[in-house]
Amino acid sequence: RSGGDAMWWMIGLSTLGTLVVLFLLGRRNERAVVRDWDLLLTPKGERAYRSLERRVHGEMELVSLTYDEALAVRELGSVDEAIQLLDAGYRAIEHFAPSVIRLLSAMATFSRMVSAMAPVRPIAPGRFRLAQLVSLAALGRLLHEFLVSSSERFRLRLFVLTRGFEVALRYLLRSTRRIVSRDPEADREWEQIDAIRHDVQALTDESLESLRVLLTSLSAEQRQRLLTESPAE
């Protein structure tokens, strides 16, 4: 009997080893495919992406500077001034986040016009600090494995990002209101806001990466159409 158990253990270990090797090969192949797709982004698409990227990074930098100043002023004891800066930071994100959400919605629409979407990776839960966003990203990563097409995975990614921004805005509003109202637990809310600011930056970066994937796919679609429509020599 012990010999039979040993045989089953060997079979199990062999199977597990094979699965690990296949997984690693798949990850390597996936990275190679992503690099190949990146080569298809046209110069015009690259310029459009870089332009939007600079603008978004500029707005996020302004938000970060506002919150950094609010934290610094608070440390010096100027609570009223810190609250004013905090409110300004919230207003900036309140204006910025809906714009990104609208962009994500437009990207979902355009993705339906692409016959072959470039591959996307699921969003890593480790990118976030808020427990709700960690759980959302973990669910997205799980569902990613059950979807077959790159288009479905891309739209799932956009869904996770959209819900992520909505969650971040909701928590930011709650924490800001508690601080403004001089809630006894305001110190903890300042820590929460710092985590939210970090997560908004992560959501923004992932949104820009999604835009790059879409532009790459649209460029590939355009090239394929030109090749199809060009007269045979």
Short mmCIF file of C-alpha atoms in Angstrom, two decimals:
data_model
loop_
_atom_site.label_atom_id
_atom_site.label_comp_id
_atom_site.label_asym_id
_atom_site.label_seq_id
_atom_site.Cartn_x
_atom_site.Cartn_y
_atom_site.Cartn_z
CA ARG A 1 0.00 0.00 0.00
CA SER A 2 2.84 2.36 0.85
CA GLY A 3 4.28 1.74 -2.62
CA GLY A 4 0.95 2.74 -4.17
CA ASP A 5 0.81 5.91 -2.06
CA ALA A 6 4.34 6.79 -3.11
CA MET A 7 3.38 6.33 -6.75
CA TRP A 8 0.40 8.66 -6.39
CA TRP A 9 2.60 11.24 -4.65
CA MET A 10 5.07 11.07 -7.55
CA ILE A 11 2.25 11.49 -10.06
CA GLY A 12 0.86 14.42 -8.11
CA LEU A 13 4.21 16.16 -7.84
CA SER A 14 4.93 15.56 -11.51
CA THR A 15 1.56 17.06 -12.47
CA LEU A 16 2.10 20.05 -10.20
CA GLY A 17 5.56 20.61 -11.66
CA THR A 18 4.15 20.51 -15.17
CA LEU A 19 1.47 23.06 -14.28
CA VAL A 20 4.05 25.39 -12.77
CA VAL A 21 6.22 25.18 -15.89
CA LEU A 22 3.22 25.83 -18.14
CA PHE A 23 2.22 28.80 -15.99
CA LEU A 24 5.69 30.33 -16.18
CA LEU A 25 5.88 29.75 -19.92
CA GLY A 26 2.47 31.34 -20.30
CA ARG A 27 3.56 34.41 -18.34
CA ARG A 28 6.69 34.70 -20.48
CA ASN A 29 4.70 34.32 -23.69
CA GLU A 30 2.17 36.87 -22.43
CA ARG A 31 4.91 39.44 -21.87
CA ALA A 32 6.30 38.74 -25.35
CA VAL A 33 2.85 39.22 -26.89
CA VAL A 34 2.40 42.53 -25.05
CA ARG A 35 5.76 43.76 -26.37
CA ASP A 36 4.77 42.77 -29.90
CA TRP A 37 1.51 44.70 -29.63
CA ASP A 38 3.28 47.78 -28.28
CA LEU A 39 5.27 47.94 -31.52
CA LEU A 40 2.01 48.50 -33.40
CA LEU A 41 1.25 51.84 -31.75
CA THR A 42 1.52 54.51 -34.45
CA PRO A 43 3.51 57.72 -33.92
CA LYS A 44 0.25 59.68 -33.98
CA GLY A 45 -1.24 57.41 -31.33
CA GLU A 46 1.91 57.72 -29.25
CA ARG A 47 1.76 61.51 -29.41
CA ALA A 48 -1.90 61.55 -28.41
CA TYR A 49 -1.19 59.23 -25.50
CA ARG A 50 1.82 61.25 -24.30
CA SER A 51 -0.16 64.48 -24.49
CA LEU A 52 -2.98 63.12 -22.34
CA GLU A 53 -0.50 61.46 -20.00
CA ARG A 54 1.29 64.78 -19.36
CA ARG A 55 -2.00 66.54 -18.69
CA VAL A 56 -3.23 63.86 -16.29
CA HIS A 57 0.08 63.70 -14.46
CA GLY A 58 0.06 67.49 -14.17
CA GLU A 59 -3.39 67.47 -12.55
CA MET A 60 -2.43 64.65 -10.18
CA GLU A 61 0.76 66.46 -9.25
CA LEU A 62 -1.29 69.53 -8.33
CA VAL A 63 -3.56 67.36 -6.17
CA SER A 64 -0.58 65.77 -4.44
CA LEU A 65 1.02 69.14 -3.75
CA THR A 66 -2.22 70.39 -2.21
CA TYR A 67 -2.52 67.41 0.11
CA ASP A 68 1.18 67.52 1.00
CA GLU A 69 0.80 71.17 1.95
CA ALA A 70 -2.30 70.39 4.00
CA LEU A 71 -0.44 67.69 5.93
CA ALA A 72 2.56 69.95 6.48
CA VAL A 73 0.43 72.86 7.72
CA ARG A 74 -1.46 70.52 10.04
CA GLU A 75 1.81 69.30 11.55
CA LEU A 76 2.65 72.94 12.30
CA GLY A 77 -0.62 73.33 14.18
CA SER A 78 -2.55 75.42 11.65
CA VAL A 79 -5.63 73.22 11.60
CA ASP A 80 -7.95 75.75 9.95
CA GLU A 81 -5.55 76.34 7.06
CA ALA A 82 -5.00 72.60 6.74
CA ILE A 83 -8.74 72.05 6.45
CA GLN A 84 -8.98 74.71 3.74
CA LEU A 85 -6.23 73.00 1.76
CA LEU A 86 -7.85 69.63 2.35
CA ASP A 87 -11.11 70.93 0.94
CA ALA A 88 -9.25 72.31 -2.09
CA GLY A 89 -7.64 68.92 -2.66
CA TYR A 90 -11.00 67.20 -2.47
CA ARG A 91 -12.51 69.65 -4.97
CA ALA A 92 -9.65 68.95 -7.36
CA ILE A 93 -10.17 65.18 -7.18
CA GLU A 94 -13.94 65.65 -7.36
CA HIS A 95 -13.40 67.44 -10.67
CA PHE A 96 -10.67 65.11 -11.93
CA ALA A 97 -12.14 61.65 -11.19
CA PRO A 98 -15.40 62.05 -13.17
CA SER A 99 -13.35 63.09 -16.19
CA VAL A 100 -11.37 59.85 -15.98
CA ILE A 101 -14.58 57.86 -15.47
CA ARG A 102 -16.02 59.40 -18.64
CA LEU A 103 -12.81 58.48 -20.45
CA LEU A 104 -13.14 54.88 -19.23
CA SER A 105 -16.73 54.79 -20.49
CA ALA A 106 -15.65 56.07 -23.91
CA MET A 107 -12.87 53.50 -23.99
CA ALA A 108 -15.39 50.72 -23.34
CA THR A 109 -17.44 51.95 -26.31
CA PHE A 110 -14.43 52.13 -28.64
CA SER A 111 -13.28 48.68 -27.55
CA ARG A 112 -16.38 47.21 -29.18
CA MET A 113 -15.20 48.55 -32.52
CA VAL A 114 -11.92 46.65 -32.38
CA SER A 115 -11.85 43.16 -33.82
CA ALA A 116 -8.60 42.18 -32.06
CA MET A 117 -7.85 43.76 -28.68
CA ALA A 118 -4.30 43.75 -27.36
CA PRO A 119 -3.86 41.54 -24.27
CA VAL A 120 -4.24 43.13 -20.84
CA ARG A 121 -3.12 42.05 -17.41
CA PRO A 122 -5.48 42.06 -14.44
CA ILE A 123 -4.99 44.88 -11.94
CA ALA A 124 -2.90 43.71 -9.00
CA PRO A 125 -4.63 44.03 -5.59
CA GLY A 126 -1.29 44.98 -4.07
CA ARG A 127 -1.48 48.33 -5.83
CA PHE A 128 -4.08 49.57 -3.37
CA ARG A 129 -4.31 50.40 0.33
CA LEU A 130 -8.06 50.66 0.87
CA ALA A 131 -9.46 47.23 1.78
CA GLN A 132 -12.45 47.75 -0.52
CA LEU A 133 -10.22 48.41 -3.52
CA VAL A 134 -7.97 45.47 -2.67
CA SER A 135 -11.06 43.22 -2.66
CA LEU A 136 -12.36 44.73 -5.90
CA ALA A 137 -9.03 44.16 -7.66
CA ALA A 138 -8.85 40.60 -6.31
CA LEU A 139 -12.32 39.87 -7.68
CA GLY A 140 -11.33 41.38 -11.01
CA ARG A 141 -8.21 39.23 -11.17
CA LEU A 142 -10.29 36.12 -10.46
CA LEU A 143 -12.89 36.93 -13.12
CA HIS A 144 -10.08 37.73 -15.57
CA GLU A 145 -9.09 34.06 -15.61
CA PHE A 146 -12.62 32.97 -16.55
CA LEU A 147 -12.95 35.31 -19.53
CA VAL A 148 -11.76 34.07 -22.90
CA SER A 149 -11.37 37.07 -25.18
CA SER A 150 -9.05 40.03 -24.72
CA SER A 151 -11.98 42.38 -25.37
CA GLU A 152 -13.93 40.94 -22.45
CA ARG A 153 -10.89 41.17 -20.20
CA PHE A 154 -10.29 44.75 -21.30
CA ARG A 155 -13.86 45.81 -20.48
CA LEU A 156 -13.65 44.00 -17.14
CA ARG A 157 -10.53 46.04 -16.40
CA LEU A 158 -12.39 49.26 -17.22
CA PHE A 159 -15.27 48.17 -14.97
CA VAL A 160 -12.91 47.58 -12.03
CA LEU A 161 -11.27 50.97 -12.56
CA THR A 162 -14.61 52.77 -12.78
CA ARG A 163 -15.90 51.16 -9.59
CA GLY A 164 -12.55 51.87 -7.97
CA PHE A 165 -12.84 55.59 -8.63
CA GLU A 166 -16.41 55.60 -7.32
CA VAL A 167 -15.33 53.88 -4.09
CA ALA A 168 -12.36 56.23 -3.64
CA LEU A 169 -14.53 59.32 -4.13
CA ARG A 170 -17.11 58.06 -1.66
CA TYR A 171 -14.52 57.41 1.03
CA LEU A 172 -12.73 60.68 0.32
CA LEU A 173 -15.95 62.63 0.75
CA ARG A 174 -16.74 60.88 4.03
CA SER A 175 -13.27 61.43 5.48
CA THR A 176 -13.18 65.08 4.36
CA ARG A 177 -16.56 65.80 5.95
CA ARG A 178 -15.48 64.25 9.24
CA ILE A 179 -12.32 66.33 9.34
CA VAL A 180 -14.14 69.54 8.44
CA SER A 181 -16.73 68.87 11.16
CA ARG A 182 -13.88 68.37 13.70
CA ASP A 183 -14.80 64.75 14.33
CA PRO A 184 -13.03 63.32 17.42
CA GLU A 185 -11.47 60.63 15.18
CA ALA A 186 -10.13 63.15 12.67
CA ASP A 187 -6.55 61.93 13.07
CA ARG A 188 -7.49 58.54 11.67
CA GLU A 189 -9.33 60.22 8.80
CA TRP A 190 -6.14 62.05 7.78
CA GLU A 191 -4.42 58.66 7.47
CA GLN A 192 -7.37 57.40 5.43
CA ILE A 193 -7.11 60.35 3.07
CA ASP A 194 -3.42 59.63 2.50
CA ALA A 195 -4.35 56.05 1.53
CA ILE A 196 -7.12 57.29 -0.76
CA ARG A 197 -4.75 59.71 -2.48
CA HIS A 198 -2.33 56.83 -3.10
CA ASP A 199 -5.12 54.67 -4.54
CA VAL A 200 -6.43 57.43 -6.81
CA GLN A 201 -2.92 57.71 -8.25
CA ALA A 202 -2.82 53.94 -8.80
CA LEU A 203 -6.25 54.00 -10.48
CA THR A 204 -5.10 56.85 -12.70
CA ASP A 205 -1.94 55.02 -13.75
CA GLU A 206 -3.93 51.88 -14.57
CA SER A 207 -6.42 53.96 -16.58
CA LEU A 208 -3.60 55.44 -18.65
CA GLU A 209 -2.23 51.95 -19.25
CA SER A 210 -5.69 50.88 -20.44
CA LEU A 211 -5.79 53.81 -22.84
CA ARG A 212 -2.43 52.78 -24.25
CA VAL A 213 -3.76 49.27 -24.85
CA LEU A 214 -6.81 50.65 -26.66
CA LEU A 215 -4.75 53.00 -28.85
CA THR A 216 -2.42 50.13 -29.72
CA SER A 217 -5.39 47.97 -30.70
CA LEU A 218 -6.94 50.75 -32.80
CA SER A 219 -3.60 51.30 -34.56
CA ALA A 220 -3.37 47.59 -35.36
CA GLU A 221 -6.95 47.67 -36.66
CA GLN A 222 -6.17 50.62 -38.91
CA ARG A 223 -3.05 48.98 -40.32
CA GLN A 224 -4.93 45.78 -41.00
CA ARG A 225 -7.66 47.71 -42.79
CA LEU A 226 -5.13 49.54 -44.96
CA LEU A 227 -3.46 46.27 -45.89
CA THR A 228 -6.82 44.74 -46.76
CA GLU A 229 -7.94 47.70 -48.85
CA SER A 230 -4.62 48.22 -50.66
CA PRO A 231 -4.65 46.92 -54.26
CA ALA A 232 -2.76 43.71 -54.88
CA GLU A 233 0.50 44.12 -56.72
#
